[in-house]
Coordinates of N, CA and C in Angstrom, one line a residue:
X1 N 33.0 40.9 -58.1 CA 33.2 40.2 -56.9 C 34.2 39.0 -57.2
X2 N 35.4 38.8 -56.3 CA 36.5 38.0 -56.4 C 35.7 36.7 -55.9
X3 N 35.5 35.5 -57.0 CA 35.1 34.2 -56.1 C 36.1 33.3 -55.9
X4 N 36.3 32.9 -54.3 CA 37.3 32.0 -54.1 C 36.4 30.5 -53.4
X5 N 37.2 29.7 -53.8 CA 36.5 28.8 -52.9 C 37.8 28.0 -52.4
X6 N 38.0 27.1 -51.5 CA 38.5 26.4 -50.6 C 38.8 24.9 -51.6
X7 N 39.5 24.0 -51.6 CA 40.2 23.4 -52.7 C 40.6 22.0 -51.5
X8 N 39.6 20.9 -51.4 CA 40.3 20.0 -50.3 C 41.4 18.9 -51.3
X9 N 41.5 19.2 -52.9 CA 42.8 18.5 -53.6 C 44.2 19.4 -53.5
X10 N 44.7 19.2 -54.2 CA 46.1 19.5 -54.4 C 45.9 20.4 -55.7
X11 N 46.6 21.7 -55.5 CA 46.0 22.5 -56.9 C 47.5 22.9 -57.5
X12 N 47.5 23.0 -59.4 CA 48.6 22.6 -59.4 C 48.2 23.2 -61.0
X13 N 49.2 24.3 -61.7 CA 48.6 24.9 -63.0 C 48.3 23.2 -63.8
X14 N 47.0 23.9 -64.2 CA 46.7 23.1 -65.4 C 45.9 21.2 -65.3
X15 N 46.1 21.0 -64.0 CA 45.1 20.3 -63.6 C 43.4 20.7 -63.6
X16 N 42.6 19.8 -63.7 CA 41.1 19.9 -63.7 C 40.8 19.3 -62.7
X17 N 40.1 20.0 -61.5 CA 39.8 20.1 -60.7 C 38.0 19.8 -59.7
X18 N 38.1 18.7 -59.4 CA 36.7 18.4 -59.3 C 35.5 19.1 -58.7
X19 N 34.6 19.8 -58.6 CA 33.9 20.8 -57.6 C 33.5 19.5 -56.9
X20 N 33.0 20.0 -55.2 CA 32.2 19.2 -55.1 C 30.6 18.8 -55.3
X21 N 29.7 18.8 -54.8 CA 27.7 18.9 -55.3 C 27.8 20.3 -54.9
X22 N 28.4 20.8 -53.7 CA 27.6 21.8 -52.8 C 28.6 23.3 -53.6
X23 N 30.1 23.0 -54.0 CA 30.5 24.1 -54.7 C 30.0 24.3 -55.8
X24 N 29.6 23.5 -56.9 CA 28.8 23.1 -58.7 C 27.5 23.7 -58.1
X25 N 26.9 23.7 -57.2 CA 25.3 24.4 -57.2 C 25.7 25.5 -57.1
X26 N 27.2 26.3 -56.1 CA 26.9 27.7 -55.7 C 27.4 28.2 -56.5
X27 N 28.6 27.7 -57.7 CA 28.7 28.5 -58.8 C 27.9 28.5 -60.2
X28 N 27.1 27.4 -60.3 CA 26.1 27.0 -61.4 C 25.1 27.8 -61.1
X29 N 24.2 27.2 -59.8 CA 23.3 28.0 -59.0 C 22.9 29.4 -58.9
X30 N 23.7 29.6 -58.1 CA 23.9 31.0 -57.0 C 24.5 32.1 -57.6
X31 N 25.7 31.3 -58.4 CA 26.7 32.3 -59.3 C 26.2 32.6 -60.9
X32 N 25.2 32.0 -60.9 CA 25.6 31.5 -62.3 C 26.5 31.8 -63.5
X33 N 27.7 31.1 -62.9 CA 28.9 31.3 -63.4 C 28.3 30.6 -64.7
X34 N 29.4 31.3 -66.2 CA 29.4 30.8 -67.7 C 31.1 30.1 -67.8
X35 N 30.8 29.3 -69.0 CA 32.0 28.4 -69.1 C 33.3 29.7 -69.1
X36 N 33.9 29.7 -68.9 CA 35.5 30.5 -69.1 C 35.8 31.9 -68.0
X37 N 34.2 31.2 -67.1 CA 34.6 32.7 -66.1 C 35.2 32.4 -65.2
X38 N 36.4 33.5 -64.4 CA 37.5 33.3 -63.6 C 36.9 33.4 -62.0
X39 N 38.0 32.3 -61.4 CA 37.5 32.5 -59.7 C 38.5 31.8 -59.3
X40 N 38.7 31.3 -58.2 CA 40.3 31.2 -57.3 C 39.9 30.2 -56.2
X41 N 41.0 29.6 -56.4 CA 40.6 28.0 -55.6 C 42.2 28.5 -54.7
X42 N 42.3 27.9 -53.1 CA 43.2 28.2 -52.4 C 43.1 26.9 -51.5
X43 N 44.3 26.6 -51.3 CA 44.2 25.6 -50.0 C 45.5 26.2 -48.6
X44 N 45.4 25.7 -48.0 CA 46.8 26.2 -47.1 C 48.7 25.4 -47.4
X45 N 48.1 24.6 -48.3 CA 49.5 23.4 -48.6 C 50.1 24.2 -50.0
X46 N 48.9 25.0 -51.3 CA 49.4 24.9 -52.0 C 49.5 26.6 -52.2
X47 N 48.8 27.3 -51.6 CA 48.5 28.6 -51.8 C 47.0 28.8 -52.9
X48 N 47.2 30.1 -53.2 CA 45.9 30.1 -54.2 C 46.2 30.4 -56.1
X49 N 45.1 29.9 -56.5 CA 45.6 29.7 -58.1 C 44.2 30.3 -58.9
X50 N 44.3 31.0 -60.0 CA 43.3 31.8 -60.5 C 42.8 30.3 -61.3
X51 N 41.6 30.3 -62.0 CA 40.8 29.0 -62.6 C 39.9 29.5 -63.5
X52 N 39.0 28.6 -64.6 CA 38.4 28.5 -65.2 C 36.9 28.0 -65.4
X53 N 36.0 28.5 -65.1 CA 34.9 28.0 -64.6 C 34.5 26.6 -66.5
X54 N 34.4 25.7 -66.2 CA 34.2 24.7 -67.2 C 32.8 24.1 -66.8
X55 N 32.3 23.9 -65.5 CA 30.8 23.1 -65.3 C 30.5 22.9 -64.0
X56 N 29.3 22.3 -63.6 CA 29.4 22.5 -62.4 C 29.6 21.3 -61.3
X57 N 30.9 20.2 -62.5 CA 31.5 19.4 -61.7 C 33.3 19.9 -61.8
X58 N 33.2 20.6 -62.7 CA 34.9 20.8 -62.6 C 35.2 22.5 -63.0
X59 N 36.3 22.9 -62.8 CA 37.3 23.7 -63.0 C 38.8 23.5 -63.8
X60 N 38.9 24.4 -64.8 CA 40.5 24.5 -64.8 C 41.4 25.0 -64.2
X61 N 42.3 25.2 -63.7 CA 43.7 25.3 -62.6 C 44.2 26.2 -63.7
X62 N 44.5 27.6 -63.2 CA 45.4 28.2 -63.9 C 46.4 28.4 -63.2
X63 N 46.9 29.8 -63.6 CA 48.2 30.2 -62.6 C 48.1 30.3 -61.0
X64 N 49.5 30.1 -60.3 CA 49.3 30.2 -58.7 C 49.3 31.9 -58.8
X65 N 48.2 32.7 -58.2 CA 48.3 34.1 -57.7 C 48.8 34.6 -56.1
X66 N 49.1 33.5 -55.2 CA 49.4 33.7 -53.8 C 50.2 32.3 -53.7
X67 N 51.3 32.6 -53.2 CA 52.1 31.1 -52.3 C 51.3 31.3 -50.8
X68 N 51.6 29.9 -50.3 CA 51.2 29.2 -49.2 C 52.0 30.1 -48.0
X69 N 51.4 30.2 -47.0 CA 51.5 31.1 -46.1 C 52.0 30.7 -44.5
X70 N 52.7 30.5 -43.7 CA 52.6 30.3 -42.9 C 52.3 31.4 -41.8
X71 N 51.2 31.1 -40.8 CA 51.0 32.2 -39.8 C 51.6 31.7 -38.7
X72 N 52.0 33.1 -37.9 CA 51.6 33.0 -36.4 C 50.6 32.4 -35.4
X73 N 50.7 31.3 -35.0 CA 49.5 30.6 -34.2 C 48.5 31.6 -33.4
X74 N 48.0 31.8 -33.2 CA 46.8 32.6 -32.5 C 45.7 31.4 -32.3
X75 N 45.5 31.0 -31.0 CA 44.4 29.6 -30.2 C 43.6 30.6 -29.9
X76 N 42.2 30.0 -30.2 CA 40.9 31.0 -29.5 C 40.6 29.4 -28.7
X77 N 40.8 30.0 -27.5 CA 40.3 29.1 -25.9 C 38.8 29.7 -25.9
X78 N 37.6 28.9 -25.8 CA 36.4 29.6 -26.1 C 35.0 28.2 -25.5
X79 N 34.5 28.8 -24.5 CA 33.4 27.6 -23.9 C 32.0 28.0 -24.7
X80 N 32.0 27.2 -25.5 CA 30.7 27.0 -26.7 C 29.6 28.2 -26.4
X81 N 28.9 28.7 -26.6 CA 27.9 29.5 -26.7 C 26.9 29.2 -27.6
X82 N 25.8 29.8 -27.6 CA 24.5 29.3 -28.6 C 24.1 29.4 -29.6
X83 N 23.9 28.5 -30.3 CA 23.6 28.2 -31.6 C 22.8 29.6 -32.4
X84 N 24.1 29.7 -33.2 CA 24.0 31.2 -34.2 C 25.1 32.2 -33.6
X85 N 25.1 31.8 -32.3 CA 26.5 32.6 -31.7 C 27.4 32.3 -31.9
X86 N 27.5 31.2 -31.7 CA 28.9 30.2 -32.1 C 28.8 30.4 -33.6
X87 N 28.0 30.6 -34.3 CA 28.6 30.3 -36.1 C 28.8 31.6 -36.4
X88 N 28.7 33.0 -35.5 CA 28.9 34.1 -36.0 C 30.6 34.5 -35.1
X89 N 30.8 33.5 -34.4 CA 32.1 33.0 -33.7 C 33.2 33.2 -34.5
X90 N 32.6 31.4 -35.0 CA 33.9 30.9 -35.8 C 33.9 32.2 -37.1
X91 N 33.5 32.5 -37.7 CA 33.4 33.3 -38.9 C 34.6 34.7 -38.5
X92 N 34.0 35.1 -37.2 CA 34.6 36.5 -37.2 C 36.0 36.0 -36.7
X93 N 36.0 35.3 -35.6 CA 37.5 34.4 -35.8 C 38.5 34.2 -36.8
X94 N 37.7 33.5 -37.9 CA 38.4 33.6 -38.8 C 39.1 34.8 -39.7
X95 N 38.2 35.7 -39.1 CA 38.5 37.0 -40.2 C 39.6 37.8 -39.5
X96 N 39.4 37.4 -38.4 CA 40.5 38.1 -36.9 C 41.9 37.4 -37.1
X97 N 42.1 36.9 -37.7 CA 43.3 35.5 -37.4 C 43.4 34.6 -36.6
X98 N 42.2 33.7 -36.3 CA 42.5 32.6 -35.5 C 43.1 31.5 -36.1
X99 N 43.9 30.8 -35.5 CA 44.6 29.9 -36.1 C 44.0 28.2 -36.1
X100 N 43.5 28.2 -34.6 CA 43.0 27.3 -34.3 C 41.6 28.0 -33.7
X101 N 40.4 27.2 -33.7 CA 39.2 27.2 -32.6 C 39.1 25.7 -31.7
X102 N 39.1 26.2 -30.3 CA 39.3 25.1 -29.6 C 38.3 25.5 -28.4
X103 N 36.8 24.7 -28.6 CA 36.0 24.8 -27.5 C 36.6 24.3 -26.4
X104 N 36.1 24.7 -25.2 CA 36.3 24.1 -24.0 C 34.8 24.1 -22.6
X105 N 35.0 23.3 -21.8 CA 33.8 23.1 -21.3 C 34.7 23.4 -19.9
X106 N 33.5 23.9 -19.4 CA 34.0 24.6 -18.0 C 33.4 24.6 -16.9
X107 N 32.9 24.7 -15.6 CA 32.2 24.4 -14.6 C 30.4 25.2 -15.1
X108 N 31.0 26.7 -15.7 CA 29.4 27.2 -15.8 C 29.3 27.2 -17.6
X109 N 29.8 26.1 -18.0 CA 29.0 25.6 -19.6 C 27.7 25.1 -19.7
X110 N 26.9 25.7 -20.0 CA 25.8 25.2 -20.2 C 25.6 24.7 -21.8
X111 N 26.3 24.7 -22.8 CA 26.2 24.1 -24.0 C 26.7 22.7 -24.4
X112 N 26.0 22.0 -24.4 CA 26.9 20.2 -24.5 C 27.0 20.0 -25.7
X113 N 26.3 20.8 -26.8 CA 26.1 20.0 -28.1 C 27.0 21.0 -28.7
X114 N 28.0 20.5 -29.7 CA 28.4 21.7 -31.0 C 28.4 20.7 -32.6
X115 N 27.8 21.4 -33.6 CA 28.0 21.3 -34.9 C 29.7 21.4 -35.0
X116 N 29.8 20.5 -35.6 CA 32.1 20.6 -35.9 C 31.8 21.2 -37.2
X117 N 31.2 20.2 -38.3 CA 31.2 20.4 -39.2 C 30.1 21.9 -39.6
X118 N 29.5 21.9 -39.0 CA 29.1 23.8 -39.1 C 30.1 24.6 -38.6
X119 N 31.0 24.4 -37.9 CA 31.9 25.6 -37.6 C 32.9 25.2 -38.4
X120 N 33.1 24.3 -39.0 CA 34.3 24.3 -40.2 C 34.0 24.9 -41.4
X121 N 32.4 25.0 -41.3 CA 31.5 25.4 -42.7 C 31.7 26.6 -42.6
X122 N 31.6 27.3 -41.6 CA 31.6 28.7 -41.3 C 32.9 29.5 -41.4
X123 N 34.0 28.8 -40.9 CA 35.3 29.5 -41.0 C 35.5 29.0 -42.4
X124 N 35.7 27.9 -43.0 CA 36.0 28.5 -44.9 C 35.0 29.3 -45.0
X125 N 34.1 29.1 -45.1 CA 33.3 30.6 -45.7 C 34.0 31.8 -46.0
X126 N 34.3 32.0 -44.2 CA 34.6 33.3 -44.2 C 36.4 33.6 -44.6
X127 N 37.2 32.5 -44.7 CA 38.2 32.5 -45.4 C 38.1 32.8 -46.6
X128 N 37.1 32.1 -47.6 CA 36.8 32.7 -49.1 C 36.5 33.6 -49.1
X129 N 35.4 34.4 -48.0 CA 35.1 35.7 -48.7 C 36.4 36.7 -48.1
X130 N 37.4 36.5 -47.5 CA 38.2 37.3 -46.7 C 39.3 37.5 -47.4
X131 N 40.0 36.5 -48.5 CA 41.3 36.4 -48.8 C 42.4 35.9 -48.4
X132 N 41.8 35.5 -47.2 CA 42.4 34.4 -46.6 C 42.9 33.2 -47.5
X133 N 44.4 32.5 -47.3 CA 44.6 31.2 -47.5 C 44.5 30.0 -46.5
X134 N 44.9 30.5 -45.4 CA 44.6 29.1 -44.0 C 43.0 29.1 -43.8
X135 N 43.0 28.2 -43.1 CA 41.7 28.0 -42.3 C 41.5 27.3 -41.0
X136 N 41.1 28.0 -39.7 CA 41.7 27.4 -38.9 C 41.1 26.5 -38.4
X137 N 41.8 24.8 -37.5 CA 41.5 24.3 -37.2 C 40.9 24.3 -36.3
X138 N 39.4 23.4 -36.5 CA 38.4 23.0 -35.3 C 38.6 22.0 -34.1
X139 N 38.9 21.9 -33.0 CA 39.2 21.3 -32.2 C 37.9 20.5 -31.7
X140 N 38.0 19.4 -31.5 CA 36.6 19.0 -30.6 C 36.8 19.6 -29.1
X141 N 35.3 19.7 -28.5 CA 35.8 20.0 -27.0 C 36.4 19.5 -25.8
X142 N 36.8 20.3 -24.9 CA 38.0 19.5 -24.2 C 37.6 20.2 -22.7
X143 N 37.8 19.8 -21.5 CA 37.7 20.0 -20.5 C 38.8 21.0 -19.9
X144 N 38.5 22.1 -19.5 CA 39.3 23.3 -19.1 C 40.6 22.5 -18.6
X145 N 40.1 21.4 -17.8 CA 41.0 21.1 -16.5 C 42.0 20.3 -17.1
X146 N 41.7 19.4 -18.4 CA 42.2 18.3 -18.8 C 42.9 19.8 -20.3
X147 N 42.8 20.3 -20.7 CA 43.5 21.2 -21.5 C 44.3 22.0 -20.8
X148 N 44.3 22.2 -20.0 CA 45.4 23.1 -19.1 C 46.6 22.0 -18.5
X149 N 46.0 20.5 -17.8 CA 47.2 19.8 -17.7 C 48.1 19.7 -18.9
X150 N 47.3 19.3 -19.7 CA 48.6 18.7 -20.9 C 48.8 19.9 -22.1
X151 N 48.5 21.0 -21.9 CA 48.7 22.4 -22.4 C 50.6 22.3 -22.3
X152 N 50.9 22.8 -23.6 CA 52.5 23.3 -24.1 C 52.6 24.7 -23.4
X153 N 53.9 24.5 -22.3 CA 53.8 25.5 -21.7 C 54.5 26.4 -22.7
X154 N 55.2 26.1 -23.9 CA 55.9 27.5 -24.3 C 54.6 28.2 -25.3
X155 N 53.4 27.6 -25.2 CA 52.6 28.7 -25.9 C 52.1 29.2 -24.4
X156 N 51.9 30.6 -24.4 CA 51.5 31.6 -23.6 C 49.9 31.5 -23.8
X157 N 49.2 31.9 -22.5 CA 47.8 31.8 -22.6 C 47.4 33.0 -21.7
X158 N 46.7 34.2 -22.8 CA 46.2 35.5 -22.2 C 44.6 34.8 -21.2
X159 N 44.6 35.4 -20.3 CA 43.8 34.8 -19.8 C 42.9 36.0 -19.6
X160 N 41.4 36.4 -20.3 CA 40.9 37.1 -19.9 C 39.5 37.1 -18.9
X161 N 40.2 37.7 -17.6 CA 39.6 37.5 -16.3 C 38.7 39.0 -16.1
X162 N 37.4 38.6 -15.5 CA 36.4 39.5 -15.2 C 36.6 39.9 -14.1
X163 N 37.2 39.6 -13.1 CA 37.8 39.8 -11.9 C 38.3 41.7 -11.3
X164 N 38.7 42.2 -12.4 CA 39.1 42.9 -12.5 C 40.5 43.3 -11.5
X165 N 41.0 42.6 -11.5 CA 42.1 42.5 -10.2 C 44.0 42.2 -11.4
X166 N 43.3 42.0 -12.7 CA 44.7 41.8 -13.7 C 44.8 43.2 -13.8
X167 N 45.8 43.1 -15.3 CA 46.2 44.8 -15.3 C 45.4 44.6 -16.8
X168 N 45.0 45.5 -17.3 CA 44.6 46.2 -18.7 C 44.8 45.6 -19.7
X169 N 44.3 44.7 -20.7 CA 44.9 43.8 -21.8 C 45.7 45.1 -23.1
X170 N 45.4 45.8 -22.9 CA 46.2 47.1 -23.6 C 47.2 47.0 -23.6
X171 N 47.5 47.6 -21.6 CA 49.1 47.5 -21.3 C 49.8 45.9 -21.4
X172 N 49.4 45.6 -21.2 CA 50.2 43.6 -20.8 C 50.2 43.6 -22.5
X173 N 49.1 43.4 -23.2 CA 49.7 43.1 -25.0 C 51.0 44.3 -25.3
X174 N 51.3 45.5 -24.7 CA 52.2 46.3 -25.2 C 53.7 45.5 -25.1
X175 N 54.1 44.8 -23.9 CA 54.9 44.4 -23.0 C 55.2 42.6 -23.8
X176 N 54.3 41.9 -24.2 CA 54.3 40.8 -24.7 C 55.6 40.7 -24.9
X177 N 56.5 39.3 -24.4 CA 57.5 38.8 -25.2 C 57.2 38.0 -26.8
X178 N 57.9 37.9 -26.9 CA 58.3 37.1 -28.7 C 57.8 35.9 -27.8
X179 N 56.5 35.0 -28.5 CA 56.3 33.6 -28.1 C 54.8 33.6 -28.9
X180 N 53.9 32.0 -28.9 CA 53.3 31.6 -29.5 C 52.0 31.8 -28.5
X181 N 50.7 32.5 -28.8 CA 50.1 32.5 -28.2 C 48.6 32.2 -28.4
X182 N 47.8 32.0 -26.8 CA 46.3 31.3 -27.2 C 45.8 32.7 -26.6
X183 N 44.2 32.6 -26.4 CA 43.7 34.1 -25.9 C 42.5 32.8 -25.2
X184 N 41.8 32.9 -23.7 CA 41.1 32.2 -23.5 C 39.8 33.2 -22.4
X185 N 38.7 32.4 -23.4 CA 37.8 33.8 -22.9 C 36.7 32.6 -22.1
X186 N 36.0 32.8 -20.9 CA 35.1 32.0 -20.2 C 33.5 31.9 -20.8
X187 N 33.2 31.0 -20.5 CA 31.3 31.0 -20.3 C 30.4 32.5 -19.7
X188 N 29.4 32.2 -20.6 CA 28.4 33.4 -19.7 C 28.0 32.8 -18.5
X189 N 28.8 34.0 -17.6 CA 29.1 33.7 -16.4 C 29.9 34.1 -15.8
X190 N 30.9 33.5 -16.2 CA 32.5 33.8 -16.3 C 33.2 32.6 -15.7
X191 N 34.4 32.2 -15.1 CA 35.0 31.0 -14.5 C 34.3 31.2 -13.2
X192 N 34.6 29.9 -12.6 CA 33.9 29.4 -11.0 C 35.5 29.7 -10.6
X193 N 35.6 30.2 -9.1 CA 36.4 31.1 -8.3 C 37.0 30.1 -8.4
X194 N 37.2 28.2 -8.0 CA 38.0 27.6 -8.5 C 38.8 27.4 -9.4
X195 N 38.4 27.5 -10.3 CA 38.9 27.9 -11.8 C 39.7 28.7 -11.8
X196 N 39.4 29.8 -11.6 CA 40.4 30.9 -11.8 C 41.3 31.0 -11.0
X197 N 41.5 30.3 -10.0 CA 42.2 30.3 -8.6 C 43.3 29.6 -10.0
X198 N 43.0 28.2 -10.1 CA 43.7 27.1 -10.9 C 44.4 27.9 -12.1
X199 N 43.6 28.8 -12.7 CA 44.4 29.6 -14.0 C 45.9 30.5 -13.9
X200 N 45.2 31.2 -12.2 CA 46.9 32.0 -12.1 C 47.9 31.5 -11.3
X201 N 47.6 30.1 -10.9 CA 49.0 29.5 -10.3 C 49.5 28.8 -11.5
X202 N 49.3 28.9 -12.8 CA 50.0 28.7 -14.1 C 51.3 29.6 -14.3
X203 N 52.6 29.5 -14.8 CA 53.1 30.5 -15.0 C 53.2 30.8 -16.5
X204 N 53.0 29.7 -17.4 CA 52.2 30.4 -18.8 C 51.0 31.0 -18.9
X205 N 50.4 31.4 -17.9 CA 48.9 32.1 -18.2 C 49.6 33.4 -17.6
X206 N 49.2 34.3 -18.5 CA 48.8 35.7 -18.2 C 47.5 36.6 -18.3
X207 N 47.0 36.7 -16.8 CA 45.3 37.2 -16.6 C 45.7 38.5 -17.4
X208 N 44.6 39.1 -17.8 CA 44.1 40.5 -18.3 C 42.8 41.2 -17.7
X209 N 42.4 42.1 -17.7 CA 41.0 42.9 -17.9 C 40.5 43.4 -18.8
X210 N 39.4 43.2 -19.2 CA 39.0 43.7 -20.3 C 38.2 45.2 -19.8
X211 N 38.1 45.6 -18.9 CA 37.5 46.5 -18.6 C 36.0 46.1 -17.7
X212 N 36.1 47.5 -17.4 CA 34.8 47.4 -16.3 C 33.1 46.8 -16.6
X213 N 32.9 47.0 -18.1 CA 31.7 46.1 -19.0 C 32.3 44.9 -18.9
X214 N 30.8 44.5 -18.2 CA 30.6 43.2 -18.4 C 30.4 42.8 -20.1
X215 N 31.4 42.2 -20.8 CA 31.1 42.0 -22.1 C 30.2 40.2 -22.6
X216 N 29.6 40.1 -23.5 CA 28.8 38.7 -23.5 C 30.3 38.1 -23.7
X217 N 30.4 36.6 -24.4 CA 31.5 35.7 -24.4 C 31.9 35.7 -25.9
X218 N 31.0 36.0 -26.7 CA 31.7 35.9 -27.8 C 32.0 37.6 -28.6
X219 N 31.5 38.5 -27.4 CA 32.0 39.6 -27.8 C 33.5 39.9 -27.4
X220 N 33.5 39.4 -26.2 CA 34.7 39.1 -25.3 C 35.7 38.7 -26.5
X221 N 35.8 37.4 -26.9 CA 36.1 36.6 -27.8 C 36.8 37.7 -29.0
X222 N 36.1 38.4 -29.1 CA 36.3 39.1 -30.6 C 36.9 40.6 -30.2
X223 N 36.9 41.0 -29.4 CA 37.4 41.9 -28.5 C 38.9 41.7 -28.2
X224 N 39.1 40.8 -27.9 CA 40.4 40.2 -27.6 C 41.3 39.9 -28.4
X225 N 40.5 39.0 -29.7 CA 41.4 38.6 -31.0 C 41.9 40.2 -31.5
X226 N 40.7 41.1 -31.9 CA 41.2 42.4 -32.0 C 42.2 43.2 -31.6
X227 N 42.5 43.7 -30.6 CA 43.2 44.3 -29.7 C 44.5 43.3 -29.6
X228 N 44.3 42.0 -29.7 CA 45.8 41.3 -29.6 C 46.3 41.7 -31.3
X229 N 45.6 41.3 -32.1 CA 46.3 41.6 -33.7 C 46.3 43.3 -33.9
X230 N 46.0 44.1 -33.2 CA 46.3 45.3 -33.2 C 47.6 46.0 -32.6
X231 N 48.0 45.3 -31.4 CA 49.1 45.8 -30.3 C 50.2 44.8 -30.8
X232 N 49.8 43.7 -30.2 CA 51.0 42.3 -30.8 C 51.1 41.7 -32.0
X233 N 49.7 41.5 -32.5 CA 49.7 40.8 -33.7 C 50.1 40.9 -35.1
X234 N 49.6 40.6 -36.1 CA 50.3 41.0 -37.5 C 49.1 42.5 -38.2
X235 N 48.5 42.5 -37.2 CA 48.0 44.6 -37.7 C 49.2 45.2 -37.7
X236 N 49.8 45.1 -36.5 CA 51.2 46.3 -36.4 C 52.1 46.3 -37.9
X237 N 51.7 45.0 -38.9 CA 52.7 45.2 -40.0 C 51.8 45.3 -41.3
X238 N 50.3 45.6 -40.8 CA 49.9 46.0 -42.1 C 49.5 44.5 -43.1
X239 N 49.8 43.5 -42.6 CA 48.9 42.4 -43.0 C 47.8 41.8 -43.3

């Protein structure tokens, strides 16, 4: 098994590198890594570098094995869901290419509370175990109404409506122009008819259907990220 862990210093051949308590227990611990065994520290500034397991406060920095990466933005627009749902969220998110996670609160949100720092726990996680170098940012939550005013119109926002009255997210992802895009999936529930009213007099929003199933929100969610990195995304090049 390839061990990587996530690196909040600057990694750089030949520097020694501090673990923090919680990475020294899971390679001492969990791993029980021996002095000179190899594992891979990555950040998104410096790329990733193979290392030297020395104790379970430090590491040696060896060679860089991956330069630093820049992606495609991909925004997951997403109204909180329930605790264990949301952390099996951000994870699969992460593995999907989300660039950012950015809750939003909506007329039928019923979740007021979110862990940040659990869903930041969750997406490195799943960056280390994935091979991933980024990790995407956690946004605190934001008000549909107050994220859509001051929303950058040149990122595009797939809007996936239950409505069934858009056209097919299949066909509309085939047709995509070249541009920077969010994917924004509703509460269990779905949006309040106002809402959605307010979504398609946007002309950066493009509604979709996801089909005739009613899907839950965070399947929706992952459904979406899929099928966009399949048709538009960086699947088409084998990434």
């Amino acid at each position: 098994m390839k061990i990587r862990l996530y690196a909040t210093a600057k990694l750089a051949s030949g520097l020694v590198y501090e673990l923090s308590k919680e990475q020294g227990n899971y390679l001492g611990n969990v791993l029980r890594c021996r002095e000179g065994e190899e594992l891979f520290l990555f950040n998104p500034q410096d790329g990733e570098f193979s290392a030297s397991y020395k104790s379970k406060k430090e590491v040696l920095v060896g060679q860089q094995t991956a330069i630093a990466q820049n992606e495609l933005p991909l925004i997951l627009l997403f109204a909180p869901v329930k605790f264990g749902k949301i952390d099996l969220l951000a994870q699969k998110a992460t593995e999907l290419g989300a660039t950012v996670l950015q809750p939003i609160h909506t007329q039928h949100t019923h979740i007021s509370r979110i862990n940040y720092d659990r869903l930041k726990s969750n997406a490195i996680e799943a960056a280390e175990q994935t091979g991933r170098i980024t990790v995407p940012e956690v946004k605190e939550v934001v008000s549909l109404e107050k994220l859509i005013a001051n929303w950058d119109s040149n990122i595009k926002i797939i809007f996936c409506d239950d409505s069934l009255e858009a056209k097919p997210i299949g066909e509309v992802l085939k047709n995509l122009p070249k541009a920077n895009y969010a994917i924004l999936i509703g509460p269990e529930g779905g949006f309040s008819e106002a809402e959605t009213a307010m979504l398609k007099k946007k002309d950066f929003i493009i509604p979709v259907t996801m089909g005739k199933r009613l899907l839950r929100a965070e399947t929706a969610a992952l459904a979406a990220l899929a099928a966009f990195q399949a048709i538009a995304g960086d699947w088409r090049e084998g990434c």
